[in-house]
Tab-separated table of N, CA, C and O in Angstrom:
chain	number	residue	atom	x	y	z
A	1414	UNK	N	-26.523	72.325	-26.009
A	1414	UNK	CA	-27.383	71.173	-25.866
A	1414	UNK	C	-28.738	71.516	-26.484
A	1414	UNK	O	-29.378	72.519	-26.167
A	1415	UNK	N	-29.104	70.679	-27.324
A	1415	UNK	CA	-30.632	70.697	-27.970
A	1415	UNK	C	-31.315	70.167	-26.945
A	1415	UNK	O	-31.163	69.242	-26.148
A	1416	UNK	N	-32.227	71.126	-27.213
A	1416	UNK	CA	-34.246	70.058	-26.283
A	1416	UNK	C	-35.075	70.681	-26.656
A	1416	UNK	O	-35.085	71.883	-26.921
A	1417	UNK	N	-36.106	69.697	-26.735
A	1417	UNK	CA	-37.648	69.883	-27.590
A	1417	UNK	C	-38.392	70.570	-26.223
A	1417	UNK	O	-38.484	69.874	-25.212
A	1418	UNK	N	-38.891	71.885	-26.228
A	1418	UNK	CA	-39.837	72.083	-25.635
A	1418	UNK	C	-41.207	72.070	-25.559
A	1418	UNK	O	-41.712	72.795	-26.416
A	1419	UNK	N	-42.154	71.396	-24.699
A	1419	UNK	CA	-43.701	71.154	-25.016
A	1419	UNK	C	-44.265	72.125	-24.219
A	1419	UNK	O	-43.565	72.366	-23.235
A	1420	UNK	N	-45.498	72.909	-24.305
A	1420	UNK	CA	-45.711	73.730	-23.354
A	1420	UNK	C	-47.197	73.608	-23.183
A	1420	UNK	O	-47.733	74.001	-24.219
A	1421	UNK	N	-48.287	73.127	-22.075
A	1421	UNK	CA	-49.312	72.718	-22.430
A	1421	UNK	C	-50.814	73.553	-21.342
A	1421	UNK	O	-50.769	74.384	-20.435
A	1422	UNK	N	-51.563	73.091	-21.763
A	1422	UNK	CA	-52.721	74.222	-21.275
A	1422	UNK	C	-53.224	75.638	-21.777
A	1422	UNK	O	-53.429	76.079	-22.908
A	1423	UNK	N	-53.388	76.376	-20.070
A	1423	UNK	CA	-52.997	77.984	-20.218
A	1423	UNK	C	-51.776	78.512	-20.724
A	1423	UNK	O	-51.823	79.512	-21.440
A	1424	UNK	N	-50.248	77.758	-20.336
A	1424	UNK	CA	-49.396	78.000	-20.710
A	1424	UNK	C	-49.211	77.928	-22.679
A	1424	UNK	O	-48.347	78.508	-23.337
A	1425	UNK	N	-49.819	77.441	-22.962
A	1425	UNK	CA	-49.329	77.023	-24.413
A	1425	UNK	C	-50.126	77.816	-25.122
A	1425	UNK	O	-49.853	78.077	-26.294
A	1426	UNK	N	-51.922	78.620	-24.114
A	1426	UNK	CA	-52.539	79.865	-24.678
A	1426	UNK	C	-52.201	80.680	-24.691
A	1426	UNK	O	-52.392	81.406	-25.667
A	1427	UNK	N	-51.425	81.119	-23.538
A	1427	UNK	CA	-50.398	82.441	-23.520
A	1427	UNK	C	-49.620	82.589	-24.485
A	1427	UNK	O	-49.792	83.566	-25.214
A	1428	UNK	N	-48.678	81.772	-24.721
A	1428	UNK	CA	-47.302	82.221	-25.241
A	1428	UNK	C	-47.537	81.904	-26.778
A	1428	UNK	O	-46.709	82.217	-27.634
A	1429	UNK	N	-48.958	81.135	-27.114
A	1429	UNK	CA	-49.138	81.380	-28.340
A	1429	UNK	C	-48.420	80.173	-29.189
A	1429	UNK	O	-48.511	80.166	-30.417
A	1430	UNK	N	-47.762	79.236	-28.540
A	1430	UNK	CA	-47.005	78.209	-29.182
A	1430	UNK	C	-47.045	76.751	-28.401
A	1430	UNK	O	-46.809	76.844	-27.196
A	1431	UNK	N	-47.250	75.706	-28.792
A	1431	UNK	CA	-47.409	74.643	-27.756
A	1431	UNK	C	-45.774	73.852	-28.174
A	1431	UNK	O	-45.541	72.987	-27.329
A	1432	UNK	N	-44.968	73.921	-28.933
A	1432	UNK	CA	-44.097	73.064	-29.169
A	1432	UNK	C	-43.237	73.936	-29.729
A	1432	UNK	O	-43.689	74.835	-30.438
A	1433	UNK	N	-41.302	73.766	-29.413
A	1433	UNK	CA	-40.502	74.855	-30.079
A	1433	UNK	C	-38.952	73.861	-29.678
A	1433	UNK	O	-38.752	73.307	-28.597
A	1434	UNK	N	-38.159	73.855	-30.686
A	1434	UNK	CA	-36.552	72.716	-30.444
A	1434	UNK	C	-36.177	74.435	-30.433
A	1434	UNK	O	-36.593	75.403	-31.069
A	1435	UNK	N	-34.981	74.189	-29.153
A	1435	UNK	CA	-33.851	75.068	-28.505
A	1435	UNK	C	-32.972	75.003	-28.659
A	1435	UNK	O	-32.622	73.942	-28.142
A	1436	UNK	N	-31.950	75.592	-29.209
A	1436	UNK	CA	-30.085	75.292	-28.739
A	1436	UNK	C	-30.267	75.587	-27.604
A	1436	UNK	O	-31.034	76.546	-27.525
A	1437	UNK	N	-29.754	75.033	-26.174
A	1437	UNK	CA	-29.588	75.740	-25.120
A	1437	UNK	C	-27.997	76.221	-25.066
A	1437	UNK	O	-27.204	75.612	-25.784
A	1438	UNK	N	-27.462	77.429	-24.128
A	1438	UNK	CA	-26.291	77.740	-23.535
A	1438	UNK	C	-25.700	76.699	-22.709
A	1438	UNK	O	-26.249	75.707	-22.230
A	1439	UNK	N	-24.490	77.085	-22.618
A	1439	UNK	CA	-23.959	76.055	-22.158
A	1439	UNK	C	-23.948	75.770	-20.368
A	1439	UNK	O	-23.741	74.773	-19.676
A	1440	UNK	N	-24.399	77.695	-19.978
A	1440	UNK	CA	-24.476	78.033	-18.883
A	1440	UNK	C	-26.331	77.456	-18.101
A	1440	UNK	O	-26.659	77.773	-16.958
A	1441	UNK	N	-27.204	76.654	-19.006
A	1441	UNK	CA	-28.605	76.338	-18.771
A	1441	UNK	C	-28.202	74.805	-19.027
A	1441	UNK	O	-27.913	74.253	-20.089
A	1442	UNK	N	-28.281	74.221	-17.557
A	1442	UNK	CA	-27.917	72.883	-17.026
A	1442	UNK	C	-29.221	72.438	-16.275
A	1442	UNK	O	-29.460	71.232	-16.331
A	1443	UNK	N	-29.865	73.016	-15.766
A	1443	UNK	CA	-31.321	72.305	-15.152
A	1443	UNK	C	-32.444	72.980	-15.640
A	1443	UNK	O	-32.564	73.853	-16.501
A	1444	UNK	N	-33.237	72.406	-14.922
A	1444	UNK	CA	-34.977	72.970	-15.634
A	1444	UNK	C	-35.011	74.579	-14.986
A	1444	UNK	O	-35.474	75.542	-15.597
A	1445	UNK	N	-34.426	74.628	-13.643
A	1445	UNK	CA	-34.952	76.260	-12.838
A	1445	UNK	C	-34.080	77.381	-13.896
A	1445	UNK	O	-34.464	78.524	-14.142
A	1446	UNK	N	-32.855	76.754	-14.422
A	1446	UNK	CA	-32.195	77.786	-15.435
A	1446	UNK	C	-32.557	77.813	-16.917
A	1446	UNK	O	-32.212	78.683	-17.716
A	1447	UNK	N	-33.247	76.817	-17.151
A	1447	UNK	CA	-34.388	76.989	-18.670
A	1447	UNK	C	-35.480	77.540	-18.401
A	1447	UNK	O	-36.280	77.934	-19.250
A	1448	UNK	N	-35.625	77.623	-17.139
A	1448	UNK	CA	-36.977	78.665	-16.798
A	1448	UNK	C	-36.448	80.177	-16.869
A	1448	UNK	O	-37.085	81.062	-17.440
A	1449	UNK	N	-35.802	80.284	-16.534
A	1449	UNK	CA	-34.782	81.677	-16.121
A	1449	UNK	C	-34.657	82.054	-17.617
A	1449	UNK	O	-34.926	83.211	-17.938
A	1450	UNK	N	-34.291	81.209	-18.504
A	1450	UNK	CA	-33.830	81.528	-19.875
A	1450	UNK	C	-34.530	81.967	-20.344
A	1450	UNK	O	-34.511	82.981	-21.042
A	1451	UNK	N	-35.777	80.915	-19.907
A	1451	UNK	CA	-37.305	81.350	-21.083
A	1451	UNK	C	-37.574	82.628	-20.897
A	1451	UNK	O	-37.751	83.482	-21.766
A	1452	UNK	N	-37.616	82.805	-19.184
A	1452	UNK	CA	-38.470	84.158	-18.871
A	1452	UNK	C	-37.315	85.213	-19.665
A	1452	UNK	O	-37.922	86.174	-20.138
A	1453	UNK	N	-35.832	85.282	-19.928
A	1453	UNK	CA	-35.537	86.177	-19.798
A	1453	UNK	C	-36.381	86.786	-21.671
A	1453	UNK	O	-36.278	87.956	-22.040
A	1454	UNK	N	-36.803	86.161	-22.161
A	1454	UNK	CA	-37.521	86.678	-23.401
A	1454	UNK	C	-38.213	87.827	-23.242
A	1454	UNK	O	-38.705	88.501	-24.147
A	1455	UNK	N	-38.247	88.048	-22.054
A	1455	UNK	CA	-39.589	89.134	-22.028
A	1455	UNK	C	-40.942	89.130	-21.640
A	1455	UNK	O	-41.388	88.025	-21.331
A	1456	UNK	N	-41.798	90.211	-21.573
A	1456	UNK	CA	-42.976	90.318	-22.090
A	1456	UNK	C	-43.748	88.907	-21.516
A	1456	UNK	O	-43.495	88.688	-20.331
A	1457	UNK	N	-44.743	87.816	-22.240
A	1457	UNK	CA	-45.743	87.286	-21.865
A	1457	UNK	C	-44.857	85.913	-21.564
A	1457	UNK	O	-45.449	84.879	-21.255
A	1458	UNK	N	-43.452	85.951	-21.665
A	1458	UNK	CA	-42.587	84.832	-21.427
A	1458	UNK	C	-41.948	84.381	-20.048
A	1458	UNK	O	-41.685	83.274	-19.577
A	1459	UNK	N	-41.733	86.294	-19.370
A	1459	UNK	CA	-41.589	86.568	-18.381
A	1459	UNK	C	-42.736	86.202	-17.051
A	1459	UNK	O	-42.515	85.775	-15.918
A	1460	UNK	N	-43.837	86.520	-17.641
A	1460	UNK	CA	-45.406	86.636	-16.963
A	1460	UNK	C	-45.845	85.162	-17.014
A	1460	UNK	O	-46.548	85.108	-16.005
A	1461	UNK	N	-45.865	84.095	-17.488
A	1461	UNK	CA	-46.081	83.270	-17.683
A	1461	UNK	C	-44.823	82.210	-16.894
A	1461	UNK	O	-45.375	81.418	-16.129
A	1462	UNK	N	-43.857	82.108	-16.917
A	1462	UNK	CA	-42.881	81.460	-16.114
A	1462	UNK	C	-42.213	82.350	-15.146
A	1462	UNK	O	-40.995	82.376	-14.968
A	1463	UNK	N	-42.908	82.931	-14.655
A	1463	UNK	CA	-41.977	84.050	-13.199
A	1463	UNK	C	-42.213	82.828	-12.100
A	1463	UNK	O	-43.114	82.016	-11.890
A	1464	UNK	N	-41.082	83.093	-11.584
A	1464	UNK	CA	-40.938	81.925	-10.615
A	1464	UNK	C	-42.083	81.799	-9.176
A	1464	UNK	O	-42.000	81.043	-8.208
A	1465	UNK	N	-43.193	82.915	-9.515
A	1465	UNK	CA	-44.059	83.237	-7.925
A	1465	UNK	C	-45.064	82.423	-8.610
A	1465	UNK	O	-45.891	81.913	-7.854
A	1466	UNK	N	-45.202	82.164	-9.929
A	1466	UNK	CA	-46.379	81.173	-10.757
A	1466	UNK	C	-46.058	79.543	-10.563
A	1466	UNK	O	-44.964	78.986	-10.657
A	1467	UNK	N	-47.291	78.992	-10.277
A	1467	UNK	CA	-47.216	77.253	-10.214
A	1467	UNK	C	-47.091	76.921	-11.449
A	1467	UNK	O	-48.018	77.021	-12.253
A	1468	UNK	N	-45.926	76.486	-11.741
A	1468	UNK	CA	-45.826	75.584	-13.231
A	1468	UNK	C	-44.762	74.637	-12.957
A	1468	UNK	O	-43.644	74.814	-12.472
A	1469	UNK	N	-45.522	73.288	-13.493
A	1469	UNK	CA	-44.536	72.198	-13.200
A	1469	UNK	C	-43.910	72.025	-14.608
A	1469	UNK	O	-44.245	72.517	-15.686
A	1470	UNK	N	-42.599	70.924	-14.183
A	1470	UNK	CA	-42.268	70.749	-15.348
A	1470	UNK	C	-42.007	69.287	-15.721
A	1470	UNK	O	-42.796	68.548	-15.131
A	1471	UNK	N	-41.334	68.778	-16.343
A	1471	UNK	CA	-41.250	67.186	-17.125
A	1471	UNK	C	-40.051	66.875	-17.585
A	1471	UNK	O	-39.667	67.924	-18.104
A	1472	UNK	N	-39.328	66.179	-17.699
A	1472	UNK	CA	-38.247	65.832	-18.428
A	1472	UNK	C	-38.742	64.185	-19.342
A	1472	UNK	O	-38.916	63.317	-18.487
A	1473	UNK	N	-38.887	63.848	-20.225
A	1473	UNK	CA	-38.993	62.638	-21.015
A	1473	UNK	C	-40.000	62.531	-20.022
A	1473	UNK	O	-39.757	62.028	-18.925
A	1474	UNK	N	-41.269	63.033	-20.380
A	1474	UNK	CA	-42.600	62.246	-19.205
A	1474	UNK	C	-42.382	62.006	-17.939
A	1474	UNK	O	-43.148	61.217	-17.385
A	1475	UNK	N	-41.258	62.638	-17.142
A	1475	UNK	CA	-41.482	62.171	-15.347
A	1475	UNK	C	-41.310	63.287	-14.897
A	1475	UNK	O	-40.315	63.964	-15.156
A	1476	UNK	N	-42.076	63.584	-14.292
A	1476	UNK	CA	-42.213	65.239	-13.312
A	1476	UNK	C	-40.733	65.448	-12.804
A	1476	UNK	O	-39.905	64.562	-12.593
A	1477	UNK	N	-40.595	66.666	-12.669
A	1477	UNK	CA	-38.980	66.904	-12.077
A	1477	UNK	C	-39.447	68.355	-11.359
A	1477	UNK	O	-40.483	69.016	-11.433
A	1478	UNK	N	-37.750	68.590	-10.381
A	1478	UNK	CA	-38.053	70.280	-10.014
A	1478	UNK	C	-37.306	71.139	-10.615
A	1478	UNK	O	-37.080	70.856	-11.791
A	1479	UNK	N	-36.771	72.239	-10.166
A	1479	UNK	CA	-36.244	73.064	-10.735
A	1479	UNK	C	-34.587	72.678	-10.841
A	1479	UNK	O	-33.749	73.185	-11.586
A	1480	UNK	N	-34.395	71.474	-9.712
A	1480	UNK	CA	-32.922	71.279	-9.836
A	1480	UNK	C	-32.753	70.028	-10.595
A	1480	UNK	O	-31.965	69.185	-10.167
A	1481	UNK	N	-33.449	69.815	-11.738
A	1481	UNK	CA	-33.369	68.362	-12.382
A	1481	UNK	C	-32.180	68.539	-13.711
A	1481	UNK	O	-32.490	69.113	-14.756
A	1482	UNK	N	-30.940	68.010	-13.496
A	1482	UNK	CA	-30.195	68.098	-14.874
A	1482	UNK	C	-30.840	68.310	-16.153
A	1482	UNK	O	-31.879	67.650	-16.174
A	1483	UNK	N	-30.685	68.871	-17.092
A	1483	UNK	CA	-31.264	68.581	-17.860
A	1483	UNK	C	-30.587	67.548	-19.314
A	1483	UNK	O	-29.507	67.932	-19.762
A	1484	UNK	N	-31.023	66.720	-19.752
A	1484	UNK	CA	-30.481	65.885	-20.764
A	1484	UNK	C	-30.774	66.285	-22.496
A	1484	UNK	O	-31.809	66.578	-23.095
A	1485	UNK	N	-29.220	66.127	-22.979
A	1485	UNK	CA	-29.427	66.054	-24.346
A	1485	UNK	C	-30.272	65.627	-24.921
A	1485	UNK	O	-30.608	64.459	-24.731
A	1486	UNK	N	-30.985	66.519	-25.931
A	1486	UNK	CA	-32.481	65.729	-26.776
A	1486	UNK	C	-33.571	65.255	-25.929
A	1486	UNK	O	-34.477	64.498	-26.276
A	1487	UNK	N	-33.299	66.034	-24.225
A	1487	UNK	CA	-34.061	65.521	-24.346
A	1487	UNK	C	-36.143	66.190	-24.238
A	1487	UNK	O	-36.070	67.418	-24.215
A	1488	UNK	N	-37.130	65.908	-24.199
A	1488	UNK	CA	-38.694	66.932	-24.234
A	1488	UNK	C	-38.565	67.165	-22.839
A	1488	UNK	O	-38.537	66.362	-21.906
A	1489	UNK	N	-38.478	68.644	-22.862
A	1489	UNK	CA	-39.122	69.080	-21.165
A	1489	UNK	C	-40.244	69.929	-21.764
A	1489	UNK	O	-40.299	70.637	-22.770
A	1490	UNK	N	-41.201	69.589	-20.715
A	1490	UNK	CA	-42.701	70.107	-20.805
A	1490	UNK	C	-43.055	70.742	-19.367
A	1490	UNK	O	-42.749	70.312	-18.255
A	1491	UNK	N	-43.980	72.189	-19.806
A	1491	UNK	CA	-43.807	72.987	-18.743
A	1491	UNK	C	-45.453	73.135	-18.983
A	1491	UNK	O	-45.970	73.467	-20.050
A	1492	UNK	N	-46.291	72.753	-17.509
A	1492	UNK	CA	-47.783	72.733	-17.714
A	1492	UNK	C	-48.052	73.169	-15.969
A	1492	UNK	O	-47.413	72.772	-14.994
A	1493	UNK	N	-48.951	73.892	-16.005
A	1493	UNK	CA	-49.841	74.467	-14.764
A	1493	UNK	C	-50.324	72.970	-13.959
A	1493	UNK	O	-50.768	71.997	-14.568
A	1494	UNK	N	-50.150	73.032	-12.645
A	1494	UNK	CA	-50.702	72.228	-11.583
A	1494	UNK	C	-52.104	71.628	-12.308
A	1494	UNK	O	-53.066	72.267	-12.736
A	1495	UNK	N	-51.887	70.240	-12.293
A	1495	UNK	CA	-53.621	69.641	-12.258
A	1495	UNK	C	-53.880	68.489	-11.285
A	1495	UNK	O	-53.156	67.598	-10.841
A	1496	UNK	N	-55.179	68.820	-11.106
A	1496	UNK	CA	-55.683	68.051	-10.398
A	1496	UNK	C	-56.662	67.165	-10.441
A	1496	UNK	O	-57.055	67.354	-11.592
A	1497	UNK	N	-57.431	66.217	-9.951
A	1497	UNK	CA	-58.232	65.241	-10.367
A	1497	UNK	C	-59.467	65.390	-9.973
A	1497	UNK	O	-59.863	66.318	-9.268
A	1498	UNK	N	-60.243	64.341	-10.476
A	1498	UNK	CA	-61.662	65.331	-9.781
A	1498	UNK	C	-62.701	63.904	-10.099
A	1498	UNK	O	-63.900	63.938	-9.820
C-alpha cells in the first residue's frame, strides 16, 4: 500500500524532511504500526517517534490514534501536540 507522508513542526526539523511517498508492507495496517516502521529506521527516526513522545497523527486531515486503519493513497501526517493560546 502507498501513502504520502507529511511530517510537520519539530518533527519535520528533526528528521530533516517534511514530506516523503512510502510503499508500505503488507504487515503495516494502522498508524501505531507505521510508527513502529518509521522508528524502526533508526537513529533520529527512532528518537523522534518512540512511542513515550506526544505525537499525533492524521489520516486525510482528521486526527486519528494509533489504531486507525490505514487507507490506500492515503496523507498521514505526524505533528507534536498544539495548543491554542
Amino acid at each position: 500500500m502507498k501513502v504520502e507522508l507529511r511530517y510537520f513542526a519539530s518533527l519535520r526539523e528533526a528528521l530533516g524532511t517534511g514530506a516523503e511517498s512510502l510503499e508500505l508492507p503488507a504487515d503495516v495496517r494502522n498508524i501505531g504500526e507505521l510508527r513502529h516502521f518509521l522508528q524502526a529506521r533508526g537513529g533520529v527516526w527512532q528518537e523522534v517517534l518512540n512511542d513515550q513522545r506526544a505525537v499525533r497523527a492524521a489520516q486525510n486531515h482528521v486526527v486519528c490514534d494509533q489504531a486507525c486503519q490505514l487507507q490506500a493513497n492515503a496523507e498521514i501526517a505526524f505533528f507534536p501536540p498544539v495548543t491554542g493560546g
